[in-house]
Every structure is written in structure tokens, then in C-alpha cells.
Amino acid sequence: MTDSNATAVVGLQWGDEGKGKIVDLLTAEHDIIVRYNGGANAGHTVVVDGERYALHLIPSGMLQEGRTCVIGNGVVVDPAMLVQEIDGLLERGIDVSPQRLLVSDRAHVVMPYHKEHDAAMERVLADAAGQGDENLSIGTTKRGIGPTYADKVHRSMAIRMGDLLDPAVLRKRLDVVCAIRSRELEALGVDVPQLDPASLADEYARIGRRLAPHVVDTVYWLHDAANDGRRILFEGANACLLDIDHGTFPYVTSSSCSALGIPAGTGLPGRAIDSVVGIVKAYGTRVGEGPFPTEDLGECGERIRERGHEYGTATGRPRRCGWLDLVAVRYSAMICGTTSLAVMLLDVLSGFDELKLCTGYRLPDGSVSDRFIPDARRLANVTPIYETLPGWTEDLTAIRDGDALPRTAHAYLDRIAAFTNCPIGVISVGPDRKQTIRLSEPQHCLGGP
Ligand code: GDP
Ligand code: IMO
Ligand code: MG
């Protein structure tokens, strides 16, 4: 799929497309795996020989020996969760030594009050909706993502990983921040004891000491590595339609999760990226609030959820399910500069008589458009226009050769490639690393009828 020196893996829908599985797979051909956006809102699942790993902050490349994983400056790091995640992997025999996991000293820190703030805002907004207003609660993961990025942009209240290594600086900062944050949380109706800067500073300085060997200037480190010819894999978290600028605003996350976030989130220029693998689930899912034109609230959606085990990796919430929206995928592929697609979870669609692909939207004025609308209110008013393709009954999970797929599956894949104008390089037919069909070259046509 890629013989490039720098490859990006990005989700082209609303997340959970199977990015973790593809990052794990492509790690074999890269030396360094870098996260550039998001935080512990991500849940990336990798299954190796039946062993399941759920990663939130640590790049999915960690599971292959001899690779270095980097948490870039664009990520927001919950350091307590990071320590938990490191310990969880150590317990399972994975080497997470400081040589193998680097964390940017400029990555912003998610503090407990960010999570309180996230949850409180969601409660307040949902209550307001109960009184008849538009529901502006986002359905966040409550991992403190929005408030932490807000502090980053707001500057004065922010804490970065490097600050955790200097207890005096941390304490001074927290004295001010806690006083202000306590008042804000109180105004949001949070019944919290006053935030105590002394104990918070102690606790986070201790976590800082634990993580210190991992914390470096990752920007220079990455440039040095690139100059030495080391191959870099960028791991997108969340997904393009959740991008703060290009997603279904305001029902998005707070970072640049498309491929456009890579330069800012790592310090490497855009021209450093040779190829972009767009990850597409063979159907649609979404977690949280926001428009989802192809959502199926009936039996088909339920069937997809059960067959695909569509429950969140980060929060356990049932994912909303529906048909594949090619208008949305083509838009995301365009934004991300996608050079090939990996089509995931194709096995889940076995057993449907017919499969629907959305290839246009009917707008409220009756006109038809094949352009995506990255605005929640306007997107909520479109009606999807579908093409219907025949399904297949065969179980695909043991297939390892593209030619062995049913002809109707070829036709389904060919339509995805043709509509998005992106060749397909990988087809995934099960969660395990082995349940993967890799084509020797990305193809526009697999030879459907
Ligand atoms: P990510 O956030 O994009 O990394 O995706 P998640 O890990 O949150 O969700 C994808 C889910 O689908 C995980 O449970 C994977 O183990 C699983 N998965 C990945 N590829 C396939 C596939 O081809 N078939 C099936 N049935 N499951 C898959
Ligand atoms: P991965 O990397 C699916 C969604 C949340 C919510 C919105 C904002 O596993 O694909 P946030 O907590 O980020 O402020 O929530 O974005 N969301 C995801 N949905 N997969 C993800 O990540 C997501 N990351 C954020 O459900 O609707
Ligand atoms: Mg996920």
C-alpha cells in the first residue's frame, strides 16, 4: 500500500473507522509512529492473535517491537491516564521504555478541572435544551478535550508537559488557575470542594517525575529523525468530519484531526508527508450528537451495530449506525489529500440483501447536491439520495485474497473507489491483524460485474 517515507493514516468519517488496526499494520514499514492531535477521547483497537489492545494516548505502533512512538505537540495529554496506559502495557509485556515513547514538552496537559468543566458544560447545555432550546450539548467523551484546547488558545491558564517538570512553576501557575477555575466551576453548578493548588501541584509534579524521561522537544527530534531517513507514520485520532475547522461544526472535537493537522501538531512541514491513507468504514457510524444523514434508526442500523460490535472503545456508548455516505467520504478524502483508501469492516455487511450508498443530498429547496455541507444546522436538513447495490451472503472473515471476494463485494468496493476517485489499497475483513487483504497496488477497480 505504501513504500513512502512518511505516511499519514486518517479517518474519513466520524471516527472509529479502524485507524488503530491500519496503524498497527503499517508500523511494520515505518520506524516512528506519531500522534498529532486529540487526546484520550480516541480509542484505537488493535487485535493481535486474538489479544485485544485499546489505546487512547499511546500510538498504536507501540505493539510492534523496535519502533519509537511519539506524542506530538498537537496532542492534549492527560498525564494520569498516560501513566495508567503505560502501566497497562508494561503488565502485558510491552516495552514502553523512554527510548520507545516520547512525549512533546509542548503538548498541553489535561487537568482534572478540565474534565469537570467538560462534563459540567454538557450538563448545563443539555438542561437548557430540556427547556426547549436547541440542544447544543455535543455528547463529548468528557475527557476534558475542549476545555484543555480552549486553555491552549487562551494561553494564560494553560499547562504544558514541560511545566510538570518544574514544581515551582507548576505551583505558581496552579495558585492562579485554581482560584479562577473554582469560581467558574461553581458558576456551572459543580459541587466541588475548592480546588486545592498545593495538593494538585504535588500530585502532578509526582506524575511529571514519572514521565520526565519521556518528555523531550519532539519537534527537533522528529526533524533529526526525518533527516536521518527514518520512516514516519502519522496516526490520526478522531476523524475528518470531527475536525474543528472542516467537520460538522459545532458537533466536532476541538482539534485538527484531518491530515491538515499534521504539520501544526508535529512541527514537520506538510511536504514531509508522502502518502495519506484514508480509513473508511464500509458503513457509517457516529458517537455523540450531531447530524448523520445516512443514520438508520431501524432494523438495518441495529443489525450493523450488533454485527459490528459498534460500542465505543473510549466510553462504551452504543454508536449510531447507518449506510456509507460517499458524499462525506469524498469530501474528507479531498480535505486530507488522500492517496489511497483502506476499507474496513467489510465483513460486517455480509447477509444484507441490498446495500445502500449515499451519492447525493436533496436540499430543503428540492435541489440535489453531491457536495458535503460541513455545518451541522444545514446538514441536518438534507435527505440522502441512495444507490442500491446487491449484497452478499458469504462470510468474508477468512478471505485473504481480493480475487476471492464475492463479485457483489467487488462492485461495492469499485463504487467507493469510483465515487471518491481514490484507489483502494487495503480491505479489512475482521479485527485481527491477519484478517486483512492488502492489494499489491492501490486499485480503482477490483473487477466487479
Ligand atoms: P479507530 O478509533 O479508528 O482506531 O477504531 P476503533 O478501534 O474505535 O473501532 C474499530 C473497531 O472495529 C474495533 O473494535 C476494531 O477491533 C474493529 N475492526 C477493525 N477492523 C475490522 C474489520 O475489518 N472487521 C471487523 N469486524 N472489525 C474490525
Ligand atoms: P477515535 O480516534 C468517535 C466525538 C465524541 C463527541 C465529539 C466531541 O477513536 O476515532 P470530545 O470528547 O472530543 O470533545 O467529543 O467527538 N469523538 C469521537 N467519536 N471516535 C473518536 O475517536 C472520537 N473522538 C471524539 O463522541 O461526539
Ligand atoms: Mg475509536
XYZ file of C-alpha atoms and ligand atoms in Angstrom:
505
model
C 0.000 0.000 0.000
C 2.829 2.398 0.776
C 6.528 2.474 0.199
C 6.663 6.096 1.267
C 8.959 7.572 3.882
C 6.148 9.412 5.601
C 2.602 8.098 5.616
C -0.480 9.515 7.279
C -3.407 7.428 8.489
C -6.589 9.464 8.889
C -10.240 8.655 9.466
C -12.583 9.932 6.766
C -15.851 9.683 8.733
C -16.830 10.435 12.339
C -14.210 8.248 13.991
C -13.811 4.571 14.837
C -13.135 3.605 11.237
C -10.392 1.183 12.269
C -7.396 3.551 12.235
C -5.684 1.642 15.049
C -5.700 -1.590 13.075
C -4.157 0.037 9.988
C -1.557 1.955 12.006
C -0.529 -1.335 13.616
C -0.312 -2.942 10.182
C 1.710 -0.138 8.580
C 4.010 0.115 11.583
C 5.886 -2.830 10.076
C 7.063 -0.482 7.280
C 7.874 2.550 9.440
C 10.308 3.404 12.216
C 8.440 6.126 14.063
C 4.725 6.467 14.806
C 3.424 9.911 15.733
C 0.136 11.113 17.192
C -0.526 14.745 16.250
C -3.984 15.616 17.560
C -6.690 14.863 20.089
C -6.185 13.144 23.397
C -7.749 10.319 25.368
C -11.024 10.906 23.525
C -9.548 8.483 20.987
C -9.981 4.761 21.374
C -7.931 2.731 18.939
C -8.300 -1.034 18.977
C -5.649 -3.426 17.786
C -6.133 -7.186 17.826
C -3.050 -9.381 17.519
C -3.508 -13.162 17.584
C -6.790 -12.753 19.442
C -5.265 -10.353 22.052
C -7.133 -7.055 22.118
C -5.439 -3.770 22.999
C -7.354 -0.483 23.383
C -5.083 2.545 23.077
C -6.098 6.094 23.920
C -2.976 8.251 24.047
C -0.154 5.924 23.091
C 0.231 5.439 19.335
C -0.925 2.059 18.049
C 2.607 1.420 16.757
C 3.636 0.564 20.318
C 2.661 -3.065 19.843
C 5.410 -3.771 17.315
C 8.949 -4.120 18.629
C 11.762 -1.763 17.757
C 9.605 1.257 16.895
C 9.601 4.659 18.562
C 6.237 6.243 19.299
C 5.847 9.984 19.659
C 3.041 12.006 21.229
C 3.365 15.266 19.333
C 2.870 18.858 20.440
C -0.679 18.958 18.996
C -1.962 16.289 21.390
C -3.595 17.118 24.724
C -2.194 14.703 27.294
C -3.989 13.528 30.406
C -0.791 12.511 32.208
C -2.564 10.412 34.832
C -4.226 8.390 32.061
C -0.948 8.160 30.188
C 0.746 6.613 33.228
C -2.155 4.150 33.530
C -1.867 3.261 29.873
C 1.908 2.778 30.113
C 1.459 0.543 33.181
C -1.277 -1.455 31.434
C 1.034 -2.190 28.506
C 4.012 -2.956 30.770
C 1.862 -5.507 32.614
C 1.164 -7.187 29.282
C 4.870 -7.425 28.498
C 5.109 -4.498 26.059
C 8.329 -2.470 26.254
C 7.323 1.132 26.956
C 10.779 2.408 27.879
C 11.589 6.098 27.368
C 13.505 5.184 24.189
C 10.254 3.864 22.736
C 7.799 6.538 23.859
C 8.469 10.262 23.583
C 6.086 12.995 24.665
C 6.348 16.573 23.475
C 7.286 19.077 26.166
C 4.832 21.411 24.409
C 1.823 19.094 24.490
C -0.877 20.642 26.653
C -1.932 18.942 29.860
C -5.461 17.822 30.647
C -6.043 18.575 34.335
C -8.882 17.191 36.494
C -10.683 20.545 36.350
C -10.803 20.325 32.549
C -12.752 17.085 32.826
C -15.073 18.606 35.435
C -15.621 21.567 33.155
C -16.293 19.356 30.120
C -18.924 17.313 31.991
C -20.499 20.382 33.599
C -20.857 22.224 30.291
C -22.504 19.189 28.752
C -24.970 19.015 31.656
C -25.785 22.719 31.505
C -26.299 22.652 27.742
C -28.459 19.524 27.872
C -30.611 21.092 30.618
C -31.042 24.221 28.514
C -32.251 22.024 25.655
C -34.773 20.476 28.046
C -36.321 23.915 28.321
C -36.998 23.997 24.599
C -33.782 25.450 23.246
C -31.674 23.879 20.514
C -29.610 21.048 22.012
C -26.054 22.308 21.932
C -24.588 19.603 24.126
C -22.067 17.798 21.946
C -22.084 14.370 23.518
C -18.388 14.659 24.317
C -16.301 11.890 25.787
C -15.924 14.043 28.941
C -12.164 13.573 28.723
C -11.555 17.316 29.099
C -10.565 17.790 25.461
C -12.474 21.013 24.689
C -11.525 22.885 27.892
C -7.850 21.931 27.506
C -7.635 23.162 23.907
C -9.562 26.269 24.991
C -6.896 26.948 27.632
C -4.198 26.419 24.994
C -5.740 29.067 22.773
C -6.491 31.277 25.751
C -2.808 30.937 26.768
C -2.614 32.292 30.332
C -4.309 29.335 32.038
C -2.519 26.624 30.070
C -0.179 23.989 31.441
C 2.181 22.107 29.169
C 4.024 18.848 29.730
C 7.266 20.772 30.244
C 5.641 22.681 33.133
C 5.063 19.422 35.018
C 8.833 19.055 35.265
C 9.253 22.308 37.177
C 7.363 22.048 40.504
C 7.863 25.713 41.404
C 6.432 26.958 38.109
C 3.591 24.451 38.339
C 2.653 25.507 41.869
C 2.649 29.218 40.979
C 0.519 28.605 37.908
C -1.938 26.423 39.795
C -2.362 29.028 42.542
C -3.833 31.396 39.972
C -5.595 28.831 37.817
C -7.326 27.049 40.715
C -8.704 30.286 42.129
C -10.265 31.212 38.795
C -11.350 27.674 37.894
C -13.091 27.133 41.246
C -15.265 30.166 40.600
C -16.026 29.029 37.040
C -16.942 25.520 38.135
C -19.132 26.884 40.877
C -20.936 29.051 38.327
C -21.560 25.919 36.281
C -23.203 24.350 39.302
C -20.417 21.924 40.151
C -20.485 20.971 43.768
C -16.720 20.523 44.117
C -14.588 21.260 47.111
C -12.391 24.272 46.304
C -9.600 23.150 44.014
C -6.504 22.864 46.174
C -3.430 24.120 44.299
C -0.981 22.628 46.791
C -2.213 19.045 46.524
C -2.812 19.309 42.787
C 0.711 20.678 42.279
C 2.167 17.855 44.397
C 0.213 15.194 42.549
C 1.070 16.484 39.076
C 4.739 17.138 39.937
C 4.897 13.484 41.031
C 3.349 12.368 37.731
C 5.785 14.722 35.987
C 8.717 12.985 37.667
C 7.426 9.640 36.481
C 7.005 10.836 32.888
C 10.121 13.056 32.773
C 12.339 10.540 30.947
C 9.800 10.511 28.096
C 9.414 14.285 27.755
C 11.549 15.912 25.040
C 11.435 18.557 22.338
C 9.795 16.239 19.814
C 9.973 18.830 17.029
C 13.763 18.800 16.751
C 13.740 15.081 17.442
C 11.370 14.425 14.523
C 13.315 16.675 12.153
C 16.548 14.865 13.065
C 14.842 11.517 12.506
C 13.427 12.603 9.137
C 16.847 13.913 8.081
C 18.341 10.537 9.006
C 15.892 8.913 6.589
C 13.766 7.264 9.253
C 10.253 6.443 8.047
C 7.441 8.203 9.863
C 3.818 7.134 10.246
C 1.308 9.737 11.431
C -1.644 8.368 13.393
C -4.767 10.486 13.135
C -7.140 10.415 16.074
C -10.853 11.242 15.864
C -11.602 11.895 12.182
C -12.010 14.417 9.408
C -15.742 15.046 9.942
C -14.946 15.835 13.606
C -12.265 18.367 12.610
C -12.667 21.719 14.350
C -12.438 23.636 11.052
C -13.692 21.171 8.463
C -16.119 18.941 10.355
C -19.810 19.210 11.184
C -19.348 22.209 13.446
C -20.273 22.627 16.284
C -20.685 18.855 16.733
C -16.975 18.213 16.342
C -13.986 17.742 18.573
C -11.570 20.563 19.382
C -8.528 19.668 17.282
C -7.412 19.494 13.672
C -7.992 15.820 13.090
C -7.778 15.829 9.319
C -4.370 15.384 7.686
C -4.110 19.177 7.723
C -3.401 18.979 11.464
C -0.157 17.065 10.947
C 2.222 19.980 10.323
C 0.925 22.062 13.220
C 0.644 19.068 15.533
C 4.170 17.761 14.931
C 6.281 20.661 13.669
C 7.037 18.810 10.419
C 6.093 20.660 7.228
C 3.289 19.366 5.002
C 5.700 18.423 2.243
C 7.150 15.817 4.620
C 4.051 13.665 4.048
C 4.308 11.390 1.004
C 1.080 9.445 1.177
C -2.208 9.660 3.008
C -4.216 6.522 3.702
C -7.865 7.398 4.247
C -9.618 4.951 6.557
C -13.227 4.255 5.617
C -15.637 2.018 7.431
C -17.781 0.103 4.910
C -20.857 1.715 6.511
C -21.434 4.776 8.696
C -21.199 5.299 12.445
C -21.179 8.273 14.747
C -20.921 8.699 18.530
C -22.445 11.680 20.299
C -24.708 14.378 18.934
C -24.773 15.973 15.503
C -26.191 15.366 12.048
C -25.677 11.994 10.385
C -27.728 11.995 7.171
C -27.431 8.265 6.475
C -28.224 7.124 10.026
C -30.577 4.138 10.046
C -32.762 4.104 13.142
C -34.498 0.898 12.085
C -33.620 -2.744 11.795
C -30.640 -2.253 9.431
C -28.884 0.145 11.807
C -29.477 -2.241 14.708
C -28.160 -5.159 12.690
C -24.984 -3.259 11.765
C -24.466 -2.294 15.434
C -24.739 -5.875 16.629
C -22.707 -7.433 13.793
C -20.011 -4.739 14.012
C -19.985 -4.580 17.845
C -20.439 -0.860 17.453
C -19.956 0.279 21.026
C -17.396 2.991 21.828
C -13.818 1.994 22.722
C -13.388 5.103 24.891
C -16.809 5.401 26.546
C -18.726 2.195 25.788
C -21.614 4.193 24.305
C -23.620 2.466 21.540
C -22.583 4.015 18.232
C -25.232 5.368 15.901
C -25.167 3.281 12.713
C -26.217 3.697 9.106
C -25.183 3.458 5.471
C -21.964 4.652 3.879
C -22.112 8.327 2.926
C -19.891 8.669 -0.141
C -20.543 12.404 -0.392
C -18.993 12.794 3.050
C -16.111 10.416 2.344
C -15.233 12.130 -0.938
C -15.156 15.472 0.878
C -12.893 14.123 3.621
C -10.637 12.463 1.057
C -10.300 15.844 -0.655
C -9.501 17.728 2.564
C -6.930 15.143 3.603
C -5.211 14.787 0.219
C -5.924 11.077 0.395
C -3.790 8.930 -1.893
C -5.431 5.565 -1.161
C -8.238 4.076 0.893
C -8.398 1.272 3.413
C -11.962 -0.050 3.504
C -12.673 -1.538 6.903
C -15.241 -3.885 8.459
C -16.470 -5.139 5.075
C -17.268 -8.480 6.768
C -19.961 -6.786 8.847
C -22.089 -6.215 5.733
C -22.449 -9.926 4.891
C -26.050 -11.074 4.885
C -27.801 -7.929 3.683
C -29.912 -8.475 0.540
C -29.201 -4.920 -0.548
C -26.678 -2.276 0.449
C -27.201 1.438 0.147
C -24.578 4.034 -0.766
C -25.359 7.724 -0.416
C -24.218 9.591 -3.537
C -26.096 12.878 -3.170
C -28.183 15.061 -0.897
C -31.603 16.525 -1.564
C -31.679 20.026 -0.103
C -34.731 21.654 1.511
C -35.419 23.662 -1.692
C -35.706 20.412 -3.658
C -32.379 20.747 -5.457
C -29.773 17.995 -5.430
C -26.117 18.364 -4.487
C -23.185 15.993 -4.353
C -21.157 18.322 -2.136
C -20.800 17.816 1.602
C -22.040 20.526 3.968
C -19.671 20.968 6.913
C -22.210 22.833 9.005
C -24.444 20.987 11.435
C -27.622 23.000 11.072
C -27.631 22.871 7.276
C -26.533 19.253 7.079
C -29.374 18.263 9.417
C -31.838 19.334 6.722
C -30.617 17.220 3.829
C -32.172 13.956 2.698
C -29.720 11.352 1.425
C -30.084 10.040 -2.109
C -29.075 6.405 -2.346
C -27.823 3.994 -4.933
C -28.787 0.442 -4.070
C -26.368 -2.406 -4.745
C -26.877 -6.138 -4.265
C -25.359 -7.609 -1.104
C -23.630 -10.938 -0.477
C -24.234 -13.802 1.905
C -20.717 -15.225 2.161
C -18.674 -14.905 5.363
C -15.641 -12.804 4.397
C -13.601 -13.161 7.567
C -11.271 -15.902 6.282
C -10.618 -14.314 2.873
C -7.046 -13.054 2.360
C -7.055 -12.590 -1.407
C -9.034 -9.801 -3.091
C -9.958 -12.058 -6.021
C -11.773 -14.409 -3.633
C -14.260 -11.741 -2.533
C -17.797 -12.148 -3.908
C -18.422 -10.252 -7.138
C -21.035 -8.114 -5.438
C -18.433 -7.087 -2.840
C -16.096 -6.125 -5.713
C -18.889 -3.996 -7.151
C -19.479 -2.313 -3.791
C -15.764 -1.522 -3.410
C -15.460 -0.348 -7.009
C -18.281 2.122 -6.483
C -16.494 3.526 -3.416
C -13.258 3.944 -5.398
C -15.016 5.448 -8.424
C -17.124 7.940 -6.482
C -14.270 9.130 -4.277
C -11.723 8.878 -7.098
C -9.362 7.157 -4.658
C -7.840 3.737 -5.255
C -8.293 1.057 -2.607
C -5.126 -0.422 -1.114
C -6.456 -2.419 1.828
C -9.675 -4.285 2.565
C -10.261 -5.366 6.131
C -12.457 -8.370 6.886
C -12.038 -8.781 10.634
C -10.467 -7.105 13.664
C -7.324 -9.243 13.750
C -4.097 -8.048 12.135
C -4.241 -11.165 9.941
C -7.787 -10.529 8.692
C -6.578 -8.120 6.070
C -6.411 -8.105 2.284
C -3.532 -5.976 1.022
C -3.530 -5.293 -2.674
C -0.101 -5.141 -4.294
C -1.017 -1.713 -5.703
C -3.971 0.503 -4.735
C -6.699 -0.190 -7.293
C -9.598 1.777 -8.703
C -11.298 -1.355 -9.957
C -11.342 -4.779 -8.380
C -13.351 -6.180 -11.229
C -16.957 -6.039 -10.109
C -19.703 -7.027 -12.580
P -10.350 3.628 15.482
O -10.768 4.567 16.562
O -10.482 4.228 14.125
O -8.988 3.042 15.697
O -11.386 2.418 15.528
P -11.922 1.661 16.842
O -10.858 0.760 17.332
O -12.524 2.608 17.807
O -13.156 0.877 16.230
C -12.994 -0.060 15.223
C -13.499 -1.410 15.753
O -13.621 -2.304 14.668
C -12.533 -2.067 16.712
O -13.262 -2.823 17.646
C -11.710 -2.980 15.812
O -11.168 -4.092 16.503
C -12.761 -3.424 14.847
N -12.299 -3.728 13.485
C -11.315 -3.132 12.760
N -11.311 -3.627 11.507
C -12.294 -4.540 11.446
C -12.817 -5.361 10.404
O -12.378 -5.336 9.275
N -13.882 -6.152 10.729
C -14.428 -6.197 11.963
N -15.465 -7.000 12.162
N -13.969 -5.426 12.974
C -12.926 -4.611 12.695
P -11.302 7.756 17.508
O -9.862 8.221 17.417
C -15.564 8.621 17.709
C -16.672 12.566 19.264
C -17.408 12.458 20.577
C -18.278 13.707 20.503
C -17.357 14.715 19.828
C -16.639 15.646 20.768
O -11.472 6.584 18.396
O -11.866 7.563 16.157
P -14.731 15.336 22.579
O -14.672 14.451 23.784
O -13.636 15.091 21.594
O -14.883 16.776 22.929
O -16.120 14.927 21.870
O -16.407 13.952 19.100
N -15.385 11.863 19.224
C -15.206 10.646 18.705
N -16.086 9.783 18.158
N -14.259 8.309 17.754
C -13.370 9.173 18.257
O -12.038 8.959 18.244
C -13.823 10.396 18.782
N -13.233 11.456 19.356
C -14.184 12.352 19.613
O -18.176 11.289 20.668
O -19.377 13.475 19.666
Mg -12.118 4.659 18.160
